[in-house]
Short mmCIF file of C-alpha atoms in Angstrom, two decimals:
data_model
loop_
_atom_site.label_atom_id
_atom_site.label_comp_id
_atom_site.label_asym_id
_atom_site.label_seq_id
_atom_site.Cartn_x
_atom_site.Cartn_y
_atom_site.Cartn_z
CA MET E 1 -0.11 0.06 -0.01
CA LYS E 2 2.87 2.56 0.85
CA HIS E 3 4.50 1.48 -2.26
CA THR E 4 1.40 2.30 -4.34
CA LEU E 5 0.98 5.90 -2.76
CA MET E 6 4.61 6.71 -3.95
CA LEU E 7 4.13 5.65 -7.01
CA SER E 8 0.82 7.63 -7.43
CA ALA E 9 2.51 10.65 -5.90
CA LEU E 10 5.43 10.06 -8.28
CA ILE E 11 2.97 10.06 -11.31
CA ALA E 12 1.32 13.00 -10.37
CA VAL E 13 4.19 15.11 -10.10
CA SER E 14 5.51 13.70 -13.05
CA THR E 15 1.88 14.85 -14.70
CA ALA E 16 2.31 18.47 -13.45
CA THR E 17 6.10 19.06 -14.61
CA ALA E 18 4.70 17.59 -18.37
CA ALA E 19 1.54 19.99 -18.30
CA PRO E 20 1.37 23.58 -19.56
CA LEU E 21 3.32 25.93 -16.86
CA THR E 22 0.43 27.90 -16.38
CA GLN E 23 -1.41 25.20 -15.44
CA ASN E 24 0.19 24.91 -11.90
CA LEU E 25 0.75 28.93 -11.25
CA PRO E 26 -1.32 29.92 -8.40
CA ALA E 27 -4.75 31.56 -9.64
CA GLY E 28 -4.90 35.31 -9.71
CA ALA E 29 -2.39 36.38 -11.48
CA LEU E 30 -2.46 40.19 -12.70
CA VAL E 31 -0.12 39.80 -15.98
CA THR E 32 1.78 37.10 -17.58
CA LEU E 33 4.08 36.99 -20.40
CA GLU E 34 4.37 33.64 -21.93
CA THR E 35 6.19 31.67 -24.65
CA HIS E 36 5.40 28.53 -26.40
CA ASN E 37 7.56 27.10 -29.04
CA ALA E 38 9.05 30.05 -29.82
CA ALA E 39 12.39 28.53 -30.96
CA SER E 40 11.48 29.62 -34.90
CA ALA E 41 10.13 33.18 -33.61
CA PHE E 42 13.62 34.03 -31.95
CA GLU E 43 15.44 32.54 -34.86
CA ARG E 44 13.43 34.46 -37.01
CA LEU E 45 13.62 38.31 -34.59
CA LEU E 46 17.62 37.27 -33.78
CA GLY E 47 17.95 37.23 -38.04
CA VAL E 48 16.36 40.59 -38.22
CA VAL E 49 18.57 42.26 -35.69
CA ASN E 50 21.48 40.57 -37.01
CA SER E 51 20.75 42.08 -40.41
CA ALA E 52 19.90 45.84 -39.09
CA ALA E 53 23.26 45.59 -36.59
CA SER E 54 24.77 44.38 -39.69
CA ALA E 55 23.67 47.47 -41.79
CA ILE E 56 25.19 50.17 -39.26
CA GLY E 57 28.81 48.33 -39.16
CA PHE E 58 28.48 45.92 -36.41
CA GLU E 59 28.28 42.86 -38.48
CA ASP E 60 30.80 40.96 -35.79
CA GLU E 61 29.25 42.06 -32.84
CA ALA E 62 25.99 40.84 -34.29
CA ASP E 63 27.27 37.30 -35.13
CA GLU E 64 28.70 36.89 -31.72
CA MET E 65 25.79 38.39 -29.87
CA THR E 66 23.80 35.51 -32.18
CA ASP E 67 26.18 32.44 -31.49
CA GLY E 68 25.75 33.36 -27.73
CA VAL E 69 21.97 34.01 -27.29
CA GLY E 70 20.55 31.96 -29.85
CA PRO E 71 21.39 28.48 -28.56
CA LEU E 72 20.11 29.65 -25.20
CA LEU E 73 17.16 31.26 -25.96
CA ARG E 74 16.25 28.14 -27.81
CA GLU E 75 16.84 25.92 -25.18
CA THR E 76 14.88 27.76 -22.47
CA LEU E 77 12.36 30.69 -23.67
CA GLY E 78 12.15 29.11 -27.17
CA GLN E 79 10.36 25.62 -25.27
CA GLU E 80 8.00 27.19 -22.93
CA ALA E 81 8.21 29.83 -19.98
CA VAL E 82 6.11 32.29 -18.19
CA LEU E 83 6.27 35.24 -16.32
CA GLY E 84 3.64 36.39 -13.81
CA VAL E 85 3.28 39.15 -12.00
CA PHE E 86 0.93 38.34 -8.61
CA SER E 87 -0.60 40.07 -5.91
CA VAL E 88 0.76 38.86 -2.51
CA GLY E 89 -0.40 39.69 1.12
CA THR E 90 1.61 42.22 3.30
CA PRO E 91 2.09 41.74 6.93
CA ALA E 92 0.46 45.35 7.01
CA GLY E 93 -2.68 44.24 5.43
CA GLY E 94 -2.05 45.41 2.04
CA PHE E 95 -1.13 43.99 -1.11
CA SER E 96 2.49 44.00 -3.34
CA PRO E 97 3.08 42.89 -6.71
CA GLU E 98 5.63 39.83 -6.68
CA LEU E 99 7.02 37.82 -9.63
CA LEU E 100 7.06 34.23 -10.26
CA ALA E 101 8.84 33.18 -13.42
CA VAL E 102 9.19 29.33 -14.66
CA SER E 103 10.93 28.11 -17.83
CA ARG E 104 11.91 24.59 -19.43
CA VAL E 105 15.31 24.45 -20.06
CA GLY E 106 17.09 21.74 -22.58
CA GLU E 107 19.37 19.09 -21.76
CA GLN E 108 22.09 21.09 -22.95
CA THR E 109 21.75 23.93 -20.75
CA ARG E 110 20.53 22.28 -17.87
CA PRO E 111 23.63 21.60 -16.22
CA LEU E 112 24.65 24.96 -16.39
CA VAL E 113 21.74 26.17 -14.92
CA THR E 114 21.65 23.29 -12.12
CA ALA E 115 25.35 24.48 -11.15
CA MET E 116 24.12 28.08 -10.77
CA VAL E 117 21.77 27.17 -8.11
CA LYS E 118 24.07 26.54 -5.20
CA GLY E 119 23.57 26.32 -1.24
CA LYS E 120 21.49 24.36 0.96
CA GLY E 121 18.35 26.44 0.68
CA ALA E 122 14.96 24.42 1.46
CA ALA E 123 12.33 22.30 -0.37
CA VAL E 124 8.45 21.93 -1.02
CA GLY E 125 8.38 18.11 -1.54
CA ARG E 126 11.24 17.10 -3.77
CA PHE E 127 11.29 20.61 -5.51
CA ARG E 128 14.45 22.43 -3.83
CA PHE E 129 15.07 25.97 -4.02
CA VAL E 130 17.75 28.86 -2.53
CA ARG E 131 17.84 32.31 -1.94
CA GLN E 132 20.17 34.48 -4.34
CA LYS E 133 20.50 38.34 -2.94
CA ASP E 134 16.34 38.72 -3.41
CA MET E 135 15.10 36.02 -5.53
CA PHE E 136 14.45 32.63 -4.68
CA VAL E 137 15.51 30.26 -7.19
CA GLY E 138 15.31 26.68 -7.72
CA THR E 139 15.33 24.00 -10.27
CA ALA E 140 14.24 20.53 -10.54
CA ASP E 141 13.67 17.91 -13.88
CA ASP E 142 13.23 20.33 -16.91
CA LEU E 143 11.98 23.12 -15.04
CA VAL E 144 14.13 26.42 -13.44
CA TYR E 145 11.80 28.60 -11.37
CA LEU E 146 12.31 31.90 -9.77
CA SER E 147 10.49 34.34 -7.59
CA THR E 148 10.84 37.72 -5.54
CA ASP E 149 8.40 36.19 -3.01
CA LYS E 150 9.47 32.93 -1.03
CA THR E 151 5.39 32.34 -0.06
CA LEU E 152 4.44 32.63 -3.55
CA LEU E 153 7.39 30.43 -4.85
CA MET E 154 6.25 27.99 -2.04
CA SER E 155 2.55 28.07 -3.16
CA TYR E 156 3.59 27.29 -6.59
CA LEU E 157 5.84 24.42 -5.77
CA ALA E 158 3.12 23.33 -3.55
CA ARG E 159 0.19 22.78 -6.79
CA LEU E 160 3.53 21.38 -8.63
CA SER E 161 4.02 18.69 -5.94
CA GLY E 162 0.41 17.49 -6.10
CA ARG E 163 -1.44 19.88 -3.52
CA THR E 164 -5.08 20.76 -4.30
CA ALA E 165 -5.14 24.42 -4.62
CA PRO E 166 -6.65 27.18 -7.00
CA ARG E 167 -4.74 27.27 -10.07
CA LEU E 168 -4.46 29.53 -13.08
CA GLY E 169 -4.87 26.92 -15.70
CA GLU E 170 -8.31 26.22 -14.66
CA SER E 171 -9.70 29.46 -13.58
CA ALA E 172 -12.18 30.70 -15.70
CA VAL E 173 -10.56 34.57 -15.60
CA TYR E 174 -7.98 33.18 -17.55
CA THR E 175 -9.07 30.40 -19.49
CA ALA E 176 -12.16 32.46 -20.94
CA PRO E 177 -9.43 35.15 -22.90
CA SER E 178 -6.66 32.70 -23.45
CA ARG E 179 -8.27 29.80 -25.12
CA ALA E 180 -10.23 32.16 -27.34
CA ALA E 181 -6.76 33.94 -28.40
CA GLY E 182 -5.31 30.43 -28.98
CA GLU E 183 -1.78 29.10 -28.09
CA GLN E 184 1.04 31.87 -29.14
CA GLN E 185 4.43 31.85 -29.67
CA LEU E 186 4.45 34.89 -27.83
CA GLY E 187 1.91 35.74 -25.44
CA LEU E 188 0.37 38.00 -23.01
CA TYR E 189 -2.43 38.05 -20.43
CA LEU E 190 -3.62 41.20 -18.29
CA ASN E 191 -6.55 41.06 -15.58
CA PHE E 192 -7.60 44.11 -15.35
CA SER E 193 -10.26 43.63 -12.61
CA ALA E 194 -7.76 42.03 -10.63
CA MET E 195 -5.48 45.11 -10.81
CA ALA E 196 -8.52 47.26 -9.86
CA LYS E 197 -9.16 45.38 -6.77
CA MET E 198 -5.50 45.86 -5.54
CA VAL E 199 -5.61 49.65 -6.55
CA ARG E 200 -9.17 49.88 -4.81
CA GLY E 201 -7.74 48.66 -1.67
CA ALA E 202 -4.56 50.63 -2.23
CA LEU E 203 -6.67 53.67 -2.34
CA ALA E 204 -9.03 52.95 0.51
CA LYS E 205 -5.87 52.99 2.53
CA GLU E 206 -5.28 56.25 1.84
CA LEU E 207 -8.68 57.33 2.54
CA VAL E 208 -9.14 58.90 -1.05
CA PRO E 209 -11.17 55.80 -2.68
CA ARG E 210 -13.99 58.35 -3.92
CA LEU E 211 -11.79 60.48 -5.87
CA PHE E 212 -10.49 57.75 -7.94
CA SER E 213 -13.78 55.67 -8.16
CA PRO E 214 -14.52 56.18 -11.77
CA LEU E 215 -10.73 55.16 -12.94
CA VAL E 216 -10.98 52.25 -10.84
CA ASP E 217 -14.19 51.28 -11.96
CA ALA E 218 -13.22 51.84 -15.66
CA LEU E 219 -10.30 49.68 -14.87
CA ASP E 220 -12.29 46.66 -13.48
CA THR E 221 -14.63 47.19 -16.59
CA LEU E 222 -12.03 46.29 -18.63
CA GLY E 223 -12.17 42.62 -17.63
CA GLN E 224 -9.21 40.30 -18.88
CA TYR E 225 -7.49 40.35 -22.03
CA ALA E 226 -5.21 38.00 -23.80
CA ALA E 227 -3.22 38.20 -26.56
CA GLY E 228 -0.17 36.97 -28.82
CA PHE E 229 1.31 36.21 -32.11
CA THR E 230 2.91 33.60 -33.81
CA THR E 231 5.94 33.94 -36.52
CA THR E 232 5.48 32.74 -40.17
CA GLU E 233 7.09 32.40 -43.47
CA GLN E 234 4.97 35.49 -44.74
CA GLY E 235 4.95 37.44 -41.09
CA LEU E 236 2.93 36.95 -38.11
CA GLU E 237 -0.07 36.01 -37.43
CA ALA E 238 -1.98 37.45 -34.19
CA GLN E 239 -4.93 36.89 -32.46
CA ALA E 240 -6.12 38.95 -29.28
CA ALA E 241 -9.16 37.88 -26.88
CA HIS E 242 -10.81 40.48 -24.90
CA VAL E 243 -13.63 39.84 -21.84
CA PRO E 244 -14.86 42.71 -20.45
CA ASN E 245 -16.28 43.00 -17.04
CA ALA E 246 -20.43 42.85 -17.38
CA GLN E 247 -20.57 43.26 -14.04
CA GLY E 248 -18.40 46.35 -14.13
CA LYS E 249 -19.92 49.76 -12.92
CA ASP E 250 -18.86 51.69 -15.56
CA THR E 251 -21.98 50.21 -17.81
CA PRO E 252 -21.01 52.93 -20.72
CA LEU E 253 -17.63 51.49 -21.32
CA TYR E 254 -18.72 48.11 -21.70
CA ALA E 255 -21.34 48.92 -24.16
CA ILE E 256 -18.76 50.97 -26.17
CA LEU E 257 -16.64 47.92 -26.15
CA THR E 258 -18.51 45.39 -27.08
CA HIS E 259 -20.64 47.64 -29.78
CA THR E 260 -20.99 46.40 -33.15
CA THR E 261 -21.94 47.74 -36.56
CA ASP E 262 -22.58 47.32 -40.50
CA PHE E 263 -19.87 49.36 -42.30
CA GLN E 264 -20.16 51.34 -45.94
CA VAL E 265 -17.65 53.95 -45.35
CA GLN E 266 -15.11 51.78 -47.30
CA ARG E 267 -17.39 52.82 -50.46
CA LEU E 268 -16.18 56.11 -49.88
CA ILE E 269 -12.79 55.98 -49.04
CA PRO E 270 -10.31 56.28 -52.05
CA ALA E 271 -8.55 52.99 -53.05
CA ASP E 272 -5.15 54.06 -53.00
CA ALA E 273 -5.35 55.01 -49.09
CA GLN E 274 -2.11 53.65 -47.67
CA SER E 275 -4.08 52.59 -44.30
CA VAL E 276 -7.45 52.45 -42.71
CA GLN E 277 -8.47 51.56 -39.00
CA ALA E 278 -12.42 51.54 -39.10
CA THR E 279 -14.18 50.91 -35.42
CA ALA E 280 -17.98 50.33 -34.63
CA CYS E 281 -18.15 53.75 -32.33
CA ALA E 282 -21.25 53.82 -30.15
CA SER E 283 -23.10 56.53 -30.17
CA GLU E 284 -21.92 57.37 -26.27
CA SER E 285 -18.37 56.99 -27.31
CA ASN E 286 -18.07 60.99 -27.88
CA GLY E 287 -20.16 61.78 -24.54
CA TYR E 288 -17.82 59.30 -22.42
CA VAL E 289 -14.56 60.74 -23.89
CA GLY E 290 -16.38 64.25 -23.07
CA ARG E 291 -16.54 63.40 -19.34
CA TRP E 292 -13.42 62.38 -18.78
CA LEU E 293 -12.12 65.23 -20.42
CA THR E 294 -14.41 67.10 -18.16
CA ARG E 295 -12.67 65.88 -15.24
CA LEU E 296 -8.99 66.10 -16.88
CA ASP E 297 -10.05 69.84 -17.24
CA LEU E 298 -9.28 70.47 -13.48
CA VAL E 299 -5.40 69.60 -14.02
CA ASP E 300 -4.85 70.69 -17.70
CA PRO E 301 -1.76 72.79 -17.08
CA THR E 302 -2.15 74.48 -20.83
CA GLY E 303 -5.93 75.11 -20.45
CA PHE E 304 -6.46 73.90 -23.75
CA LEU E 305 -9.51 71.91 -22.80
CA THR E 306 -11.02 75.02 -20.98
CA ASP E 307 -10.46 77.07 -24.12
CA SER E 308 -11.91 74.65 -26.70
CA GLN E 309 -14.51 73.56 -24.46
CA LEU E 310 -14.19 70.53 -26.17
CA ALA E 311 -15.99 68.03 -23.83
CA SER E 312 -18.82 70.13 -24.00
CA HIS E 313 -18.75 70.01 -27.97
CA LEU E 314 -17.89 66.26 -27.88
CA GLU E 315 -21.05 65.71 -25.38
CA ARG E 316 -23.37 67.77 -27.89
CA SER E 317 -21.52 65.87 -31.14
CA ALA E 318 -22.88 62.50 -29.52
CA ARG E 319 -26.53 63.69 -30.42
CA TYR E 320 -26.43 63.33 -34.17
CA LEU E 321 -23.01 61.17 -34.82
CA GLY E 322 -23.64 57.85 -35.83
CA ASP E 323 -21.57 54.61 -35.02
CA GLU E 324 -19.46 54.00 -37.89
CA CYS E 325 -15.72 55.56 -37.48
CA ALA E 326 -12.74 55.57 -39.52
CA GLN E 327 -9.10 56.97 -39.70
CA VAL E 328 -7.51 57.11 -43.15
CA THR E 329 -3.83 57.83 -44.13
CA LEU E 330 -4.09 58.82 -47.61
CA ALA E 331 -1.68 57.46 -50.32
CA GLY E 332 1.34 59.55 -50.73
CA ASN E 333 1.82 59.89 -47.02
CA ARG E 334 6.00 61.05 -46.75
CA LEU E 335 8.57 60.50 -43.63
CA ASP E 336 9.01 64.63 -43.96
CA GLN E 337 5.24 65.03 -43.38
CA ASP E 338 3.73 65.31 -39.86
CA GLY E 339 1.46 62.42 -40.40
CA LEU E 340 -1.76 64.62 -39.70
CA SER E 341 -1.73 66.38 -42.67
CA SER E 342 -2.49 63.36 -44.79
CA THR E 343 -4.89 61.94 -42.18
CA VAL E 344 -8.86 62.26 -42.88
CA THR E 345 -11.33 60.73 -40.71
CA TYR E 346 -14.84 59.54 -41.19
CA GLN E 347 -18.03 59.17 -39.25
CA ARG E 348 -21.45 58.11 -40.06
CA VAL E 349 -24.01 61.24 -39.07
CA ARG E 350 -27.49 60.32 -37.78
CA ASP E 351 -28.90 63.79 -37.78
CA MET E 352 -27.36 65.97 -40.46
CA ALA E 353 -29.33 69.13 -39.58
CA ALA E 354 -27.99 68.91 -36.13
CA ALA E 355 -24.41 68.38 -37.38
CA GLN E 356 -24.53 70.85 -39.54
CA ALA E 357 -25.82 73.34 -37.16
CA HIS E 358 -23.10 72.66 -34.43
CA LEU E 359 -19.92 71.87 -36.59
CA PRO E 360 -19.20 75.68 -37.49
CA GLU E 361 -19.36 76.47 -33.74
CA TYR E 362 -17.30 73.51 -32.50
CA VAL E 363 -14.37 73.63 -35.29
CA ALA E 364 -14.06 77.67 -34.31
CA ALA E 365 -13.64 77.09 -30.86
CA LEU E 366 -11.46 74.08 -31.48
CA ASN E 367 -9.16 76.22 -34.27
CA THR E 368 -8.93 79.21 -31.86
CA ALA E 369 -7.60 77.02 -28.77
CA ILE E 370 -5.28 75.16 -31.26
CA GLN E 371 -3.70 78.43 -32.39
CA ALA E 372 -3.32 79.52 -28.79
CA LEU E 373 -1.24 77.06 -27.60
CA PRO E 374 2.17 77.59 -29.28
CA ASP E 375 1.88 80.89 -26.42
CA THR E 376 0.91 78.36 -23.81
CA LEU E 377 3.50 76.11 -24.19
CA ASP E 378 6.08 78.96 -24.42
CA SER E 379 4.46 80.35 -20.71
CA LEU E 380 5.03 76.59 -19.29
CA ALA E 381 8.58 76.47 -20.51
CA GLY E 382 9.54 79.23 -19.12
CA ALA E 383 8.40 78.64 -15.88
CA GLY E 384 9.72 75.08 -15.53
CA SER E 385 13.61 76.02 -17.42
CA ALA E 386 14.65 77.66 -14.71
CA SER E 387 14.00 74.94 -11.88
CA LEU E 388 14.48 72.11 -14.76
CA PHE E 389 18.00 73.04 -16.02
CA LYS E 390 19.34 74.49 -12.53
CA PRO E 391 22.09 72.31 -12.04
CA ALA E 392 25.22 74.00 -14.33
CA GLY E 393 27.64 71.77 -16.89
CA ALA E 394 27.45 70.02 -20.09
CA MET E 395 25.17 67.72 -19.43
CA SER E 396 22.38 70.21 -18.43
CA GLY E 397 23.27 72.29 -21.15
CA SER E 398 22.95 69.12 -23.90
CA LEU E 399 19.62 68.61 -22.02
CA GLN E 400 18.09 71.75 -22.08
CA ARG E 401 19.48 72.59 -25.90
CA SER E 402 17.81 68.78 -27.05
CA THR E 403 14.64 69.89 -25.03
CA GLU E 404 13.98 73.22 -26.13
CA ALA E 405 14.64 71.92 -30.07
CA GLN E 406 11.90 69.11 -29.51
CA LEU E 407 9.68 71.89 -27.85
CA GLY E 408 10.26 74.45 -31.01
CA SER E 409 9.49 71.55 -33.30
CA LEU E 410 6.48 71.10 -31.40
CA LYS E 411 5.22 74.61 -31.47
CA GLN E 412 5.72 74.63 -35.20
CA ALA E 413 3.88 71.48 -35.78
CA VAL E 414 1.09 72.90 -33.61
CA SER E 415 1.00 76.16 -35.49
CA GLN E 416 0.14 74.62 -38.41
CA LEU E 417 -2.51 72.46 -37.77
CA LYS E 418 -6.15 73.90 -38.71
CA LEU E 419 -9.36 71.43 -38.41
CA VAL E 420 -11.28 71.56 -41.60
CA TYR E 421 -14.35 69.67 -42.49
CA ALA E 422 -17.21 68.78 -44.92
CA PHE E 423 -20.09 66.26 -45.32
CA ARG E 424 -20.51 63.59 -47.80
CA ASP E 425 -23.14 61.24 -48.35
CA GLY E 426 -24.19 61.06 -45.08
CA TYR E 427 -20.77 61.30 -43.49
CA LEU E 428 -18.42 64.10 -41.56
CA ILE E 429 -14.87 64.14 -42.94
CA THR E 430 -12.45 65.91 -41.15
CA ALA E 431 -8.69 66.62 -41.43
CA PHE E 432 -6.11 69.16 -40.47
CA SER E 433 -5.17 69.69 -44.09
CA ASP E 434 -6.93 71.56 -47.01
CA GLN E 435 -5.58 68.95 -49.16
CA ALA E 436 -6.19 65.96 -47.58
CA LEU E 437 -9.90 67.08 -47.08
CA LYS E 438 -9.78 67.77 -51.00
CA ALA E 439 -8.41 64.50 -51.85
CA ALA E 440 -10.92 62.94 -49.53
CA LEU E 441 -13.61 64.46 -51.07
CA ALA E 442 -12.87 63.85 -54.85
CA THR E 443 -15.43 61.73 -56.68
CA ASP E 444 -13.25 60.62 -59.88
CA GLN E 445 -11.35 58.06 -58.25
CA PRO E 446 -11.90 54.50 -57.38
CA VAL E 447 -12.90 53.31 -53.65
CA LEU E 448 -11.56 50.87 -51.68
CA ALA E 449 -14.52 48.57 -51.44
CA ASP E 450 -13.66 47.81 -55.21
CA ASP E 451 -9.75 47.59 -54.59
CA PRO E 452 -8.64 43.70 -55.41
CA ALA E 453 -6.46 43.75 -52.82
CA PHE E 454 -8.46 45.08 -49.94
CA GLN E 455 -10.96 42.48 -51.63
CA ALA E 456 -8.44 39.49 -51.00
CA ALA E 457 -8.21 40.30 -47.50
CA GLY E 458 -11.53 38.66 -47.02
CA LEU E 459 -12.60 41.06 -44.19
CA LYS E 460 -16.05 41.19 -43.17
CA MET E 461 -18.00 44.54 -43.10
CA ASP E 462 -21.57 43.47 -41.05
CA GLY E 463 -22.23 43.17 -37.67
CA VAL E 464 -18.63 43.56 -36.57
CA GLY E 465 -16.47 45.44 -34.10
CA GLY E 466 -14.14 46.84 -36.46
CA TRP E 467 -11.43 46.01 -39.12
CA SER E 468 -7.84 47.35 -40.37
CA TYR E 469 -6.18 47.27 -43.47
CA ALA E 470 -2.75 48.63 -44.54
CA ARG E 471 -0.97 48.72 -47.61
CA ARG E 472 2.78 47.94 -47.86
CA PRO E 473 4.64 51.58 -47.58
CA GLY E 474 6.99 52.94 -50.02
CA GLU E 475 10.61 52.39 -49.55
CA VAL E 476 12.77 54.08 -47.26
CA SER E 477 16.26 55.08 -47.45
CA ASP E 478 18.65 55.66 -44.15
CA SER E 479 19.73 58.73 -45.95
CA ASP E 480 15.52 59.70 -45.74
CA LEU E 481 15.73 58.81 -41.78
CA GLU E 482 18.98 61.18 -41.48
CA ASP E 483 17.05 63.96 -42.89
CA LEU E 484 13.85 63.35 -41.26
CA LEU E 485 16.12 63.50 -37.55
CA ARG E 486 18.00 66.56 -38.64
CA ARG E 487 15.22 68.63 -39.59
CA SER E 488 13.77 68.14 -36.09
CA ASN E 489 16.79 70.74 -34.99
CA ASP E 490 17.76 68.29 -32.05
CA PRO E 491 21.51 67.63 -32.37
CA GLN E 492 20.75 64.34 -30.32
CA ALA E 493 18.52 62.98 -32.63
CA ALA E 494 20.35 63.77 -35.55
CA MET E 495 23.03 62.13 -33.67
CA VAL E 496 20.97 58.99 -33.26
CA GLY E 497 20.07 59.00 -36.95
CA ALA E 498 23.49 59.27 -38.32
CA LEU E 499 24.20 56.05 -35.89
CA PHE E 500 21.28 53.79 -36.70
CA ALA E 501 19.26 55.17 -39.73
CA GLY E 502 21.05 52.32 -41.66
CA GLY E 503 19.59 49.48 -39.32
CA ALA E 504 16.23 51.53 -38.88
CA ALA E 505 15.34 51.42 -42.29
CA ASP E 506 16.25 47.93 -42.83
CA ILE E 507 13.31 46.81 -40.75
CA ILE E 508 10.83 49.39 -41.76
CA ASN E 509 11.35 47.88 -45.50
CA ARG E 510 10.70 44.59 -44.04
CA TYR E 511 7.14 45.52 -43.38
CA GLN E 512 4.70 44.29 -46.29
CA GLY E 513 1.22 45.69 -44.92
CA MET E 514 -1.36 44.32 -42.66
CA SER E 515 -5.24 43.37 -42.24
CA ALA E 516 -7.05 42.63 -39.02
CA GLN E 517 -10.65 41.79 -38.32
CA THR E 518 -12.79 42.37 -34.57
CA THR E 519 -15.94 40.68 -33.98
CA VAL E 520 -17.78 40.75 -30.82
CA ASN E 521 -19.76 37.59 -29.73
CA ASP E 522 -21.51 36.98 -26.29
CA GLY E 523 -19.43 39.53 -24.94
CA LEU E 524 -16.17 37.98 -26.20
CA ILE E 525 -14.17 40.63 -28.51
CA LEU E 526 -11.98 38.58 -31.03
CA THR E 527 -9.49 40.43 -32.85
CA LYS E 528 -7.61 37.98 -35.80
CA SER E 529 -4.52 39.90 -37.35
CA SER E 530 -2.30 39.35 -40.25
CA ILE E 531 0.80 41.47 -40.88
CA GLY E 532 3.33 40.69 -43.44
CA PHE E 533 6.92 40.67 -42.88
CA THR E 534 9.93 39.97 -44.75
CA TRP E 535 12.38 38.09 -42.33
CA GLU E 536 15.27 36.99 -44.73
#
């Protein structure tokens, strides 16, 4: 009988160590970063880093790094690993975020890892660990585990030894988004509701729970989120699953997150648009943003929110705007542009008469506030410059010159902004450039809905939460990047450009475009993305 029990225990432990690593982590993780069979992903990513480094003259160093790091990644994170952040109780009655990490280790690397775990230490069952400075580290079989908290590590090892206790891999708040997202080579999990609980407890101890309750309620309503990507020969396939908390107190946010619509805007967008991000924007979206801006107005140092009355105008616009929004980057966007000059937005209009009555007042107030921003930024910079750069010396002077250059670029960009708008076929179209607006209004050009490449992406337009589409951008040279940074008037940025422009251009030119689809079903928000990227 005794031998039978021992055999059963050994089988249980063997099964536990062979199970997915998240299966035996304690339930209640705030965050996890995970890898699953990611050796090919790390090999491809290292290849890109090697190529970029070679482009800026560090070929030998890149080869040395790849030769040293590559096998180690392949033997550890390339197999399976997880890093979790957990909320651990403190003696004072509060909670502290602590780390717990576990990785599988290949046969070639196992002796090296075992030799690093020295000392008598302690054990839970047959799983031994030692203290090394501020970490608790151990290894057994093909696992290496470490934690910043002894109790947290011991609770994991107890589960690994077969003790019955709540496990992450059996927790509904983890499995619902994680299984929907699927196993990815590189993955992420976020439990916003658990974070909200910890924040709420900390604020209660400071006697200010009511002041931040709207923010905590929003965080709680976000629920849980899992996402990740897997590399392929063509690029990356990514998937994200979001399960917002239907019992959260921020009911408008839940409605916004889970809203869907039928899209028609693709019949207006020019066929040669560089990129499009379309979302089902619930009618309460602008009003919701407006209420948050009202709270932020109390601490806005620029006075922009007060001057523009943006919050009030957003709430008024919610009465006539529909639930279909799109942000479009038009063809011809170049590195020497500020981005906004080639960007237009589309939003469906529910009440055209109300929109036409309100927009002149809205746009005039916003443009007046924008034009006053450069002077406001000057005042703020002048007030803070003396204290910020008070210490004398070359470092302080260099930092001040860099900051002033960045501020000058920002002021120049802001001074050129002017919101313009027009209506077309039941949509409000806005831009910060007359040229961009004119291009969006042109009727003698093909539209995105009829473009063969867009049709080939197979995106659904009816009853969905949104979609994205982007073409492969034009080639970028290292001289293009150097010129862009040189025009910023920031000497540090120019120096960075001279050093790393070649490597950055190498990475940028590998991007081949993307498409993404967001669907909503029974409170589950699922986004699938396909990103083209040249690895070789």
